[in-house]
Amino acid sequence: MVKEKFRLETMPKILAIDTSCDDSSAAIVEGKVVLSNIVASQNQIHKKYGGVFPTLAKQAHKENIDPAINLAMKQAKVSWMEIDAIAVTVGPGLAPALEVGIEKAKELAFKYGKKLIAVNHIEAHALSPLALANGENGEKKSELEKNLPALALVISGGHSEFILIDKIGHYQKLGQTIDDAAGECLDKVGRLLNLGYPAGPLMEKFAKKGHLSKFTFPKAMTSQANFDLSFSGLKTSARNLIADLEKKKKLDKQAIYDLALALQEAVFEQIIYKLERILFSPDLSKHLYPDRNFMKHLDKDQIIPSEIEQIWLGGGVAANTNLRSKIRKLLRKYQQLSGKRIELKVPYSKKLCGDNAAMIGLVASFKFARGEFAKDDAKKNDLDRKPNLGI
Ligand code: KG4
Ligand code: ZN
């Protein structure tokens, strides 16, 4: 029988590959420990388009993936002999981009006689806070997955999802964006402001120089009795505001800072609002949705503490310090009201927030322990590209 848990020194060494979007990444992990994590960014290529151009992404992946793998092996000081399996993202993502990573993983697995593991990119973002830095004494952190259920927030350029995790490998999606993802909204408005791609990091920087209440955007989805999100209306409001400011010749530097702050606030406040609803819903399996004023009118002894033990934050937007502090503030408020302490866990480095192969290797380590290897035969092909794969 394959044991779910195994000691660090017997952990498998896995080569992981991610080419799901615009970053070509290769990493070596040993269990949850990241030995190397190489990310070859294509930002310079896609900058002029204000978004990812799929055929160019494919071409760049083809050029970058071998050097990325070689460097990952070199930095981790591992030989092919020591590699126990090769993991690759099979979806979701851009089909032509996914294909490059999958083909490379198959080629190497055949050449070196290694097992393959197919990984879901969203699951990888969700579990990314579990990754351990090389040399880190991970005793405390490595226990994270024992304290479940956790609520994973995957907030990136392609996804904005709330995922309840009661066991690694068992996921229940509580809510998600019904249109654009949070990062996509920041990027699209950034494009209108000529901020380059991706705009999220610059938005964060500009927002720090902005004045609050200069501009405000309506908070979406507040009347909806669910945990879903929506950001496309926000993008339209921002577009109209930008056009208006341009017409009045008022789109100066400070107006851009103020706009960045207002937009960031609106995106994050919506996420916080739905997170609050999740925490105060006594029975998540029944999806109860207290109304907006629920907290104000609540007696302490009326609150049934949430079953959620931890919040795991992953995805490119998780790098944003303002989003992290808003979540921590909510959790403090929640503790005051409910008496229950829920901790926010984020990846140990910002590099693990954006797309990277180390998080793919992390998921693969759990799959390795469960003996979940990819089948690639006439009956079942786990290694097909799955551009629309969900969790
Ligand atoms: O996870 P990721 O690299 O790719 C996807 O799977 O989508 O996320 C990229 C997204 C982009 O939209 C980018 O603008 C956003 O993450 N992002 C940020 C920050 N850093 C990256 N958004 C807000 N603040 C940041 N510091
Ligand atoms: Zn991603």
Short mmCIF file of N, CA, C and O in Angstrom, two decimals, residues 6 99 118 140 143 161 168 192 312 319 324 351 360 378-379:
data_model
loop_
_atom_site.label_atom_id
_atom_site.label_comp_id
_atom_site.label_asym_id
_atom_site.label_seq_id
_atom_site.Cartn_x
_atom_site.Cartn_y
_atom_site.Cartn_z
N PHE A 6 5.05 10.41 4.12
CA PHE A 6 6.33 9.74 4.18
C PHE A 6 7.41 10.72 4.60
O PHE A 6 7.25 11.92 4.52
N GLU A 99 0.56 22.47 -24.73
CA GLU A 99 1.08 21.42 -25.59
C GLU A 99 2.61 21.32 -25.51
O GLU A 99 3.16 20.21 -25.47
N ALA A 118 0.17 14.06 -14.18
CA ALA A 118 -0.57 15.18 -14.78
C ALA A 118 -1.09 16.07 -13.65
O ALA A 118 -1.67 15.59 -12.67
N LYS A 140 7.14 22.95 11.31
CA LYS A 140 5.89 23.61 11.65
C LYS A 140 5.01 23.77 10.42
O LYS A 140 3.86 23.39 10.41
N GLU A 143 3.12 20.91 8.64
CA GLU A 143 1.92 20.35 9.26
C GLU A 143 0.64 21.00 8.71
O GLU A 143 -0.44 20.58 9.08
N GLU A 161 -11.20 32.07 -7.44
CA GLU A 161 -12.03 30.99 -6.93
C GLU A 161 -11.86 30.79 -5.44
O GLU A 161 -10.78 31.01 -4.90
N ILE A 168 -6.34 16.81 1.01
CA ILE A 168 -5.60 17.10 -0.22
C ILE A 168 -6.12 16.16 -1.31
O ILE A 168 -6.17 14.94 -1.11
N LEU A 192 -5.62 50.02 -20.72
CA LEU A 192 -6.23 51.29 -21.11
C LEU A 192 -5.38 52.48 -20.65
O LEU A 192 -5.39 53.55 -21.24
N TRP A 312 -5.75 29.68 2.63
CA TRP A 312 -4.54 29.58 1.80
C TRP A 312 -4.74 30.51 0.60
O TRP A 312 -5.73 30.38 -0.13
N ALA A 319 0.33 38.02 -4.50
CA ALA A 319 1.57 38.73 -4.16
C ALA A 319 1.26 40.11 -3.59
O ALA A 319 2.12 40.73 -2.97
N ARG A 324 -3.39 40.95 1.08
CA ARG A 324 -3.05 40.14 2.26
C ARG A 324 -3.48 40.85 3.54
O ARG A 324 -4.05 40.23 4.43
N LYS A 351 7.53 34.61 -5.75
CA LYS A 351 7.75 33.85 -6.98
C LYS A 351 6.77 32.66 -7.07
O LYS A 351 6.41 32.21 -8.15
N ILE A 360 3.63 23.03 -9.22
CA ILE A 360 3.18 21.85 -9.98
C ILE A 360 3.85 20.60 -9.36
O ILE A 360 3.21 19.57 -9.16
N ALA A 378 -4.33 4.01 -25.32
CA ALA A 378 -5.50 4.17 -26.19
C ALA A 378 -6.79 4.36 -25.38
O ALA A 378 -7.70 5.09 -25.79
N LYS A 379 -6.86 3.71 -24.20
CA LYS A 379 -8.09 3.78 -23.40
C LYS A 379 -8.22 5.11 -22.66
O LYS A 379 -9.28 5.69 -22.57
#
